[in-house]
Coordinates of C-alpha atoms in Angstrom, one line a residue:
Chain A
M16 CA 0.3 0.1 0.0
A17 CA 2.1 2.7 -1.6
E18 CA 1.7 6.6 -1.4
Y19 CA 1.9 8.2 -4.9
H20 CA 1.8 12.1 -5.9
L21 CA 0.6 12.0 -9.5
A22 CA -0.2 14.7 -11.8
A23 CA -3.2 14.6 -14.6
P24 CA -2.7 14.1 -17.9
F25 CA -1.4 10.7 -16.6
R26 CA 0.9 8.4 -18.5
E27 CA -0.7 4.6 -19.1
E28 CA 2.2 3.2 -17.1
E29 CA 1.6 5.1 -14.0
I30 CA -1.8 4.4 -13.7
R31 CA -1.3 0.4 -14.0
A32 CA 1.5 0.9 -11.6
L33 CA -1.2 1.7 -9.2
S34 CA -3.1 -1.4 -6.7
V35 CA -5.7 -1.1 -5.0
G36 CA -5.3 0.3 -1.3
D37 CA -2.9 2.9 -2.2
T38 CA -3.2 6.5 -1.5
V39 CA -2.9 8.8 -4.1
Y40 CA -2.9 12.9 -4.1
I41 CA -3.7 14.3 -7.6
S42 CA -2.5 17.5 -9.2
G43 CA -3.4 18.6 -12.8
K44 CA -6.3 19.3 -14.9
A45 CA -9.7 17.6 -14.5
F46 CA -13.2 18.1 -15.3
T47 CA -16.6 17.0 -13.8
C48 CA -19.7 15.2 -14.4
R49 CA -23.1 13.6 -12.7
S50 CA -25.1 11.2 -14.4
R51 CA -26.9 13.7 -16.3
L52 CA -23.7 14.5 -18.5
H53 CA -23.4 11.0 -19.3
R54 CA -27.4 10.9 -20.3
Y55 CA -26.9 14.1 -22.5
I56 CA -23.9 12.9 -24.3
F57 CA -24.8 9.0 -24.8
D58 CA -28.4 9.1 -25.0
E59 CA -29.4 12.6 -26.3
G60 CA -26.3 12.8 -28.7
H61 CA -24.7 16.1 -27.9
P62 CA -20.8 15.9 -28.0
L63 CA -18.4 16.1 -25.0
P64 CA -17.3 19.6 -25.4
G65 CA -13.6 20.3 -26.6
T66 CA -12.2 21.3 -23.4
A67 CA -13.2 18.1 -21.5
S68 CA -11.9 16.0 -24.3
G69 CA -8.6 17.0 -23.8
R70 CA -8.5 15.6 -19.9
D71 CA -8.4 12.0 -18.7
L72 CA -9.5 12.6 -15.2
L73 CA -12.8 13.0 -14.5
I74 CA -14.5 14.0 -11.2
H75 CA -18.0 12.7 -10.3
V76 CA -19.3 15.8 -8.3
G77 CA -21.7 17.9 -8.3
P78 CA -20.2 21.5 -6.5
I79 CA -21.8 24.5 -5.4
M80 CA -20.4 27.5 -7.2
L81 CA -21.4 30.8 -7.1
R82 CA -20.5 33.8 -9.4
E83 CA -17.5 35.9 -8.4
G84 CA -17.1 38.9 -10.7
E85 CA -16.3 37.4 -14.3
G86 CA -15.3 33.8 -12.9
W87 CA -16.5 31.7 -10.2
K88 CA -15.8 30.8 -6.6
L89 CA -16.3 27.1 -5.5
I90 CA -18.1 27.0 -2.1
S91 CA -18.3 23.1 -1.6
F92 CA -16.6 20.1 -2.9
M93 CA -17.4 16.5 -2.3
P94 CA -17.3 13.7 -4.8
T95 CA -20.2 11.2 -4.6
S96 CA -21.4 7.5 -5.5
S97 CA -20.1 6.8 -9.0
I98 CA -22.3 3.5 -9.6
R99 CA -25.1 6.3 -10.6
F100 CA -23.4 6.3 -14.4
E101 CA -22.4 2.6 -14.4
K102 CA -25.1 2.7 -17.3
W103 CA -22.7 4.7 -19.3
G104 CA -19.4 3.8 -17.6
A105 CA -17.7 1.5 -20.3
A106 CA -18.8 3.9 -22.7
S107 CA -17.6 7.1 -21.0
V108 CA -14.0 5.1 -19.9
R109 CA -13.5 4.6 -23.4
D110 CA -14.7 7.4 -25.8
W111 CA -13.2 10.2 -23.2
H112 CA -10.2 8.3 -23.2
L113 CA -10.4 8.6 -19.3
R114 CA -7.2 7.0 -16.8
M115 CA -8.7 8.1 -13.9
I116 CA -12.3 8.4 -11.9
I117 CA -12.7 10.7 -8.5
G118 CA -15.9 9.3 -6.7
K119 CA -17.4 7.3 -3.8
T120 CA -18.9 3.8 -3.8
T121 CA -17.5 1.8 -7.0
M122 CA -18.4 0.8 -10.6
G123 CA -19.8 -2.7 -11.9
E124 CA -18.4 -5.2 -13.9
E125 CA -18.9 -3.8 -17.4
T126 CA -17.2 -0.8 -16.4
M127 CA -14.0 -2.6 -14.4
R128 CA -13.6 -4.5 -17.7
E129 CA -13.2 -1.8 -19.8
M130 CA -10.9 -0.1 -17.0
A131 CA -8.2 -2.7 -17.3
D132 CA -8.4 -3.0 -20.8
L133 CA -7.9 0.6 -21.5
G134 CA -5.7 1.6 -18.4
C135 CA -8.0 3.5 -15.7
V136 CA -8.3 3.6 -12.3
H137 CA -11.3 4.8 -9.3
V138 CA -10.3 6.5 -6.3
S139 CA -12.2 7.8 -3.5
P140 CA -12.0 10.3 -0.6
Q141 CA -10.9 9.1 2.5
S142 CA -11.8 11.2 6.1
V143 CA -12.3 14.5 4.4
S144 CA -14.9 17.3 5.0
P145 CA -16.4 18.7 2.0
N146 CA -14.9 22.2 2.6
S147 CA -11.1 21.6 3.6
W148 CA -10.4 20.5 0.0
I149 CA -11.2 24.5 -1.5
D150 CA -8.2 25.9 -1.6
S151 CA -6.6 23.1 -3.5
I152 CA -9.0 23.3 -6.5
R153 CA -8.7 26.1 -9.0
V154 CA -11.9 26.5 -11.4
E155 CA -11.0 27.4 -15.0
G156 CA -13.9 27.1 -16.6
V157 CA -17.4 25.7 -17.7
D158 CA -19.5 24.0 -20.4
Y159 CA -23.1 23.3 -20.4
Y160 CA -23.8 25.6 -17.3
E161 CA -27.3 26.9 -19.6
E162 CA -28.3 23.4 -20.4
L163 CA -27.5 21.3 -16.9
G164 CA -27.7 23.8 -14.2
S165 CA -24.6 24.1 -11.7
I166 CA -24.6 21.0 -10.2
E167 CA -24.8 19.1 -13.3
A168 CA -22.5 21.0 -15.8
T169 CA -19.0 20.3 -17.0
W170 CA -16.6 21.9 -14.9
Y171 CA -12.9 22.4 -15.6
M172 CA -11.0 22.4 -12.4
A173 CA -6.8 22.2 -12.0
L174 CA -6.0 20.4 -8.5
D175 CA -2.9 20.9 -6.6
E176 CA -2.0 17.7 -4.3
L177 CA -5.7 16.9 -3.7
G178 CA -5.9 13.9 -1.7
P179 CA -6.0 11.7 0.1
F180 CA -7.8 9.3 -2.0
V181 CA -7.4 5.5 -2.2
V182 CA -7.4 3.0 -4.9
D183 CA -10.7 1.0 -4.6
I184 CA -10.9 -0.4 -8.3
D185 CA -7.4 -0.8 -10.4
C186 CA -6.1 -2.1 -13.9
S187 CA -5.5 -5.5 -12.5
G188 CA -9.3 -6.2 -12.3
N189 CA -9.1 -5.9 -8.2
N190 CA -12.0 -3.8 -6.4
L191 CA -10.9 -2.8 -3.0
Y192 CA -14.6 -3.1 -1.3
A193 CA -15.4 -6.8 -2.9
M194 CA -12.2 -8.0 -1.2
H195 CA -13.6 -6.7 2.0
E196 CA -16.9 -7.9 1.7
E197 CA -16.0 -11.6 2.9
E198 CA -14.5 -10.4 5.5
V199 CA -17.6 -8.2 7.2
D200 CA -20.0 -10.9 5.8
R201 CA -17.7 -13.6 8.1
K202 CA -18.2 -11.0 11.3
R203 CA -22.0 -10.6 10.5
A204 CA -22.1 -14.0 11.5
E205 CA -20.3 -14.1 14.6
V206 CA -22.4 -10.7 15.7
L207 CA -25.7 -12.6 14.8
E208 CA -24.5 -15.0 16.9
K209 CA -23.2 -13.3 19.9
L210 CA -26.9 -11.6 20.1
G211 CA -28.4 -15.0 19.9
I212 CA -29.7 -15.0 16.5
E213 CA -29.8 -18.3 14.7
Q214 CA -27.9 -18.3 11.4
D215 CA -31.1 -19.8 10.1
F216 CA -33.4 -16.9 11.4
Q217 CA -36.1 -16.8 9.3
Y218 CA -38.6 -13.4 9.5
T219 CA -42.0 -14.3 9.7
K220 CA -43.5 -14.1 6.3
L221 CA -46.3 -11.2 7.2
Y222 CA -46.6 -10.0 3.2
Chain B
M60 CA -48.5 28.0 10.8
L61 CA -48.7 29.6 7.0
G62 CA -46.6 32.5 8.0
L63 CA -44.1 29.7 9.2
T64 CA -43.9 27.2 6.3
D65 CA -43.5 30.7 4.2
A66 CA -40.6 32.0 6.2
M67 CA -39.0 28.6 5.6
R68 CA -39.5 28.7 2.0
A69 CA -38.0 32.1 2.1
A70 CA -35.2 31.3 4.0
V71 CA -34.3 27.9 1.7
R72 CA -34.3 30.5 -1.4
R73 CA -32.0 32.8 0.2
A74 CA -29.7 30.0 2.1
T75 CA -29.4 28.6 -2.0
E76 CA -28.9 32.1 -3.5
A77 CA -25.9 32.9 -0.8
G78 CA -24.4 29.5 -1.5
Y79 CA -25.4 27.8 2.0
L80 CA -27.2 25.3 0.3
R81 CA -26.6 23.6 -3.2
K82 CA -29.3 23.6 -5.9
T83 CA -30.1 20.1 -5.4
M84 CA -34.2 19.5 -5.4
K85 CA -35.3 18.9 -9.2
H86 CA -38.7 17.5 -10.6
P87 CA -38.7 13.9 -10.0
L88 CA -39.8 12.9 -13.5
T89 CA -38.4 15.5 -16.0
G90 CA -35.5 16.8 -13.9
F91 CA -36.3 20.3 -14.3
D92 CA -34.4 22.4 -11.5
P93 CA -36.2 25.3 -10.4
G94 CA -32.6 27.1 -8.8
D95 CA -33.7 27.6 -5.5
N96 CA -34.4 24.2 -3.9
I97 CA -38.2 25.0 -3.9
G98 CA -40.9 23.1 -5.7
E99 CA -44.1 20.7 -5.0
N100 CA -43.9 19.8 -1.3
I101 CA -40.5 21.1 -0.8
P102 CA -38.9 21.8 1.9
W103 CA -40.6 19.6 4.2
P104 CA -40.8 21.1 7.7
S105 CA -41.6 19.1 10.5
F106 CA -43.6 20.7 13.6
K107 CA -44.4 19.4 16.8
F108 CA -46.7 21.2 19.4
V109 CA -45.7 21.6 23.0
P110 CA -46.2 24.0 26.0
G111 CA -44.5 27.1 26.5
D112 CA -44.2 30.8 24.9
A113 CA -40.8 30.2 22.6
L114 CA -40.2 28.8 18.9
E115 CA -37.1 26.2 18.7
M116 CA -36.0 25.2 15.5
A117 CA -33.5 23.0 13.9
Y118 CA -31.7 22.8 10.6
V119 CA -30.2 19.5 9.6
A120 CA -28.2 19.4 6.2
K121 CA -28.3 16.0 5.2
G122 CA -27.0 14.7 1.7
G123 CA -28.3 12.0 -0.6
G124 CA -26.3 9.6 0.2
S125 CA -27.2 8.7 3.8
E126 CA -30.6 9.3 2.8
C127 CA -31.5 8.3 -0.5
F128 CA -28.1 5.8 -1.2
G129 CA -29.8 2.9 1.4
G130 CA -29.6 5.2 4.6
T131 CA -33.1 4.9 4.9
R132 CA -34.5 1.0 5.2
H133 CA -37.8 -0.6 6.6
R134 CA -39.4 -3.7 7.4
V135 CA -42.5 -4.6 9.0
V136 CA -41.1 -7.5 11.9
A137 CA -44.0 -9.6 13.6
F138 CA -44.5 -10.0 17.1
A139 CA -43.3 -13.6 16.6
D140 CA -39.7 -12.6 16.2
G141 CA -39.8 -9.3 18.4
V142 CA -36.3 -8.0 19.2
K143 CA -34.3 -10.3 17.1
G144 CA -36.1 -9.2 14.3
I145 CA -35.7 -5.9 15.2
E146 CA -31.5 -6.7 15.6
K147 CA -31.3 -8.7 12.6
F148 CA -32.9 -6.2 10.3
V149 CA -30.5 -3.5 11.7
I150 CA -27.4 -5.4 11.4
D151 CA -28.4 -6.8 7.9
S152 CA -30.0 -3.3 6.6
F153 CA -26.6 -1.4 8.0
V154 CA -23.9 -4.2 6.0
E155 CA -26.1 -3.7 2.8
A156 CA -25.9 -0.2 3.1
T157 CA -22.4 0.5 3.9
R158 CA -21.2 -2.1 0.9
S159 CA -18.7 0.1 -0.9
G160 CA -18.7 2.6 1.6
G161 CA -22.4 3.7 0.3
I162 CA -23.6 5.8 3.3
C163 CA -20.2 6.7 4.4
P164 CA -19.4 5.3 7.3
P165 CA -19.0 5.3 10.4
N166 CA -22.3 6.7 10.6
I167 CA -25.0 8.1 13.5
L168 CA -28.0 5.3 13.0
G169 CA -31.4 6.2 13.8
I170 CA -33.6 3.5 14.4
G171 CA -37.6 3.8 14.5
I172 CA -39.3 1.0 16.2
G173 CA -43.4 0.7 16.1
G174 CA -46.1 3.3 14.8
T175 CA -46.7 3.0 11.0
A176 CA -44.3 2.9 8.2
N177 CA -44.3 7.1 7.7
V178 CA -44.4 7.2 12.1
A179 CA -41.0 4.6 12.3
A180 CA -39.3 6.2 9.5
N181 CA -39.8 9.7 11.1
L182 CA -38.4 8.6 14.3
A183 CA -35.5 6.9 12.7
K184 CA -34.7 10.1 10.9
E185 CA -35.1 12.3 14.1
A186 CA -33.0 9.9 16.4
A187 CA -30.4 10.1 13.9
C188 CA -30.4 13.7 13.3
L189 CA -31.3 15.5 16.4
R190 CA -30.3 13.5 19.7
P191 CA -27.5 14.2 21.1
I192 CA -24.6 12.0 19.5
G193 CA -24.1 9.0 21.7
S194 CA -27.1 9.9 24.1
R195 CA -29.2 6.7 25.6
H196 CA -32.9 6.1 25.4
P197 CA -34.4 6.7 29.1
E198 CA -36.2 3.2 29.1
P199 CA -33.9 0.2 29.5
L200 CA -35.9 -2.1 26.9
F201 CA -34.6 0.7 24.2
R202 CA -31.0 1.3 25.9
K203 CA -30.3 -2.2 25.8
I204 CA -31.1 -2.2 21.9
E205 CA -29.2 0.8 21.6
E206 CA -26.1 -0.6 23.5
D207 CA -26.3 -4.2 22.1
L208 CA -26.3 -3.0 18.3
Y209 CA -23.8 -0.2 18.7
E210 CA -21.4 -3.4 20.0
A211 CA -22.5 -5.5 17.4
L212 CA -22.0 -2.9 14.2
N213 CA -18.9 -1.6 15.5
S214 CA -17.8 -5.3 15.4
L215 CA -18.2 -5.9 11.8
G216 CA -15.2 -4.6 10.7
I217 CA -16.8 -2.1 7.7
G218 CA -14.5 1.2 9.3
V219 CA -14.3 4.7 7.9
M220 CA -15.6 4.3 4.1
G221 CA -16.3 0.9 4.2
I222 CA -12.4 0.0 3.8
G223 CA -11.9 -1.9 6.9
G224 CA -11.7 -0.6 10.3
D225 CA -13.2 -1.1 14.1
T226 CA -15.4 2.2 13.9
S227 CA -18.5 1.8 12.1
V228 CA -21.2 3.4 13.8
L229 CA -20.2 6.8 16.0
A230 CA -23.7 5.8 17.8
V231 CA -27.0 4.3 17.7
H232 CA -30.1 6.1 18.7
V233 CA -33.4 4.1 19.0
E234 CA -36.7 5.7 19.3
Y235 CA -40.1 3.9 19.5
A236 CA -44.3 4.6 19.2
Y237 CA -46.7 2.2 20.4
T238 CA -47.7 0.0 17.4
H239 CA -50.6 -1.7 15.7
I240 CA -51.2 -5.1 17.0
A241 CA -50.3 -6.3 13.3
G242 CA -46.8 -5.9 13.0
I243 CA -44.0 -3.7 14.2
C244 CA -42.5 -1.3 11.6
V245 CA -38.9 -0.5 12.0
D246 CA -36.8 1.5 10.0
M247 CA -33.2 2.6 10.0
S248 CA -31.9 6.0 9.0
A249 CA -28.3 7.3 9.4
N250 CA -27.2 10.8 9.4
C251 CA -24.7 12.3 6.5
M252 CA -21.0 11.7 7.3
V253 CA -20.8 15.7 7.9
A254 CA -23.5 15.4 10.8
R255 CA -24.0 19.6 10.0
R256 CA -26.5 20.7 12.2
A257 CA -28.0 24.2 14.0
A258 CA -30.8 24.7 16.7
T259 CA -32.0 28.1 18.1
R260 CA -34.7 29.3 20.1
I261 CA -36.8 32.4 19.2
K262 CA -38.1 33.9 22.1
A263 CA -41.8 35.7 22.6
D264 CA -39.8 38.7 22.9
G265 CA -37.9 38.0 19.7
S266 CA -34.6 37.5 20.9
T267 CA -32.9 34.5 19.9
E268 CA -30.4 32.0 21.6
V269 CA -28.4 29.3 20.0
L270 CA -28.8 26.0 21.4
P271 CA -26.3 23.3 21.4
Y272 CA -28.9 20.6 20.1
L273 CA -32.6 20.7 19.7
N274 CA -34.7 18.8 22.4
W275 CA -37.1 17.3 20.2
F276 CA -38.0 14.2 22.0
R277 CA -38.6 16.0 25.5
D278 CA -41.9 17.0 25.6
T279 CA -43.5 14.0 24.3
R280 CA -42.1 10.9 25.9
L281 CA -44.4 9.5 28.4
S282 CA -42.3 9.5 31.8
G283 CA -42.8 6.1 33.4
D284 CA -44.3 4.3 30.8
P285 CA -46.0 1.2 31.9
G286 CA -45.5 -0.7 28.9
Q287 CA -41.8 -1.7 30.0
E288 CA -42.7 -3.9 32.6
G289 CA -42.3 -7.5 32.1
G290 CA -39.4 -7.0 29.4
A291 CA -39.4 -7.7 25.8
F292 CA -40.5 -10.4 24.0

């Protein structure tokens, strides 16, 4: 479980060198989405904006932004659960040439396969309060603001040593959470036994 | 009442414009974004009428992960299954809800027991979001469930954000209501990882006082409820 300091755009080999459980701090250029962007592009036929297509770091986040003069002020920022865009996950990794996705929870099997094939990882925030990162993020611009609104627009951000994140899906098909599930299930059996709840306990079927 | 509801809507609009609230609330089918978090049935305030000449209010900002992403669970447990059924439901629900770090553990959990589906859900959320963190229910039967579940859930090895560790819940708060004899509604609700909340008292003379928390259950608990005699099933 090593610690890395990486800058986007990434080289494929530095992404493939990451393993689940590694800690990463991230600098460089990113763009944001929520699943509304995936739907807008893949189902409704709009193009990925040119600025985004030059970036290989996708952050699944709906930030709070306020107008400040000609620019924008970032008020709050916390990545959110990536499984929401699983429906378009593989397509976005492939078509948007992603090397890293910052989000919470996980991606499904189809997306994980594409990530392993093409060299992309998923990382999630650990023990971070939503506002503690504001000074490490510079807002560079926005596309689809009028069309999708401030949360679901595509924001361009420059990151300065943002982290820590833990790698939870690597390029070898490993998923940190899936590896952990078996242990939790074993401990659940112990916990139920301790409370005197039989392993074969069946709820009375009321409906 | 109407004035209070109008004032809350105005406050939500102002808080959204100022950036304290994200423009989160949308039309459920069309995705229409009003841009101010105001729409059909939203905001949805909860009121309780108690003796006195002051108004106390709390605001709790709760993220969608803890609310919609598996943090709220419901089941009707038969009287035949009793406390075992209730505890199993909470443990299984918590394991499922924290898979892949879903509800951002460690959590402050609320459990609502009894009433009807909406009553149990409200009690669970109020227990998670409004009670002093780590406080214990005054009645021994419910205090025991709180203590048993706190220990059990912290023995699951779920840990911070679900990647393993010894701390999975920070507190378990149980609230209950008398239930219809047909069965026991049980709900689990999780507070948001950030656990933001604020409470204030507005006195009759218009002055205000910041409260450490809202004592939401103070005036509605029966003292010395006769129902606890004889122990649980």
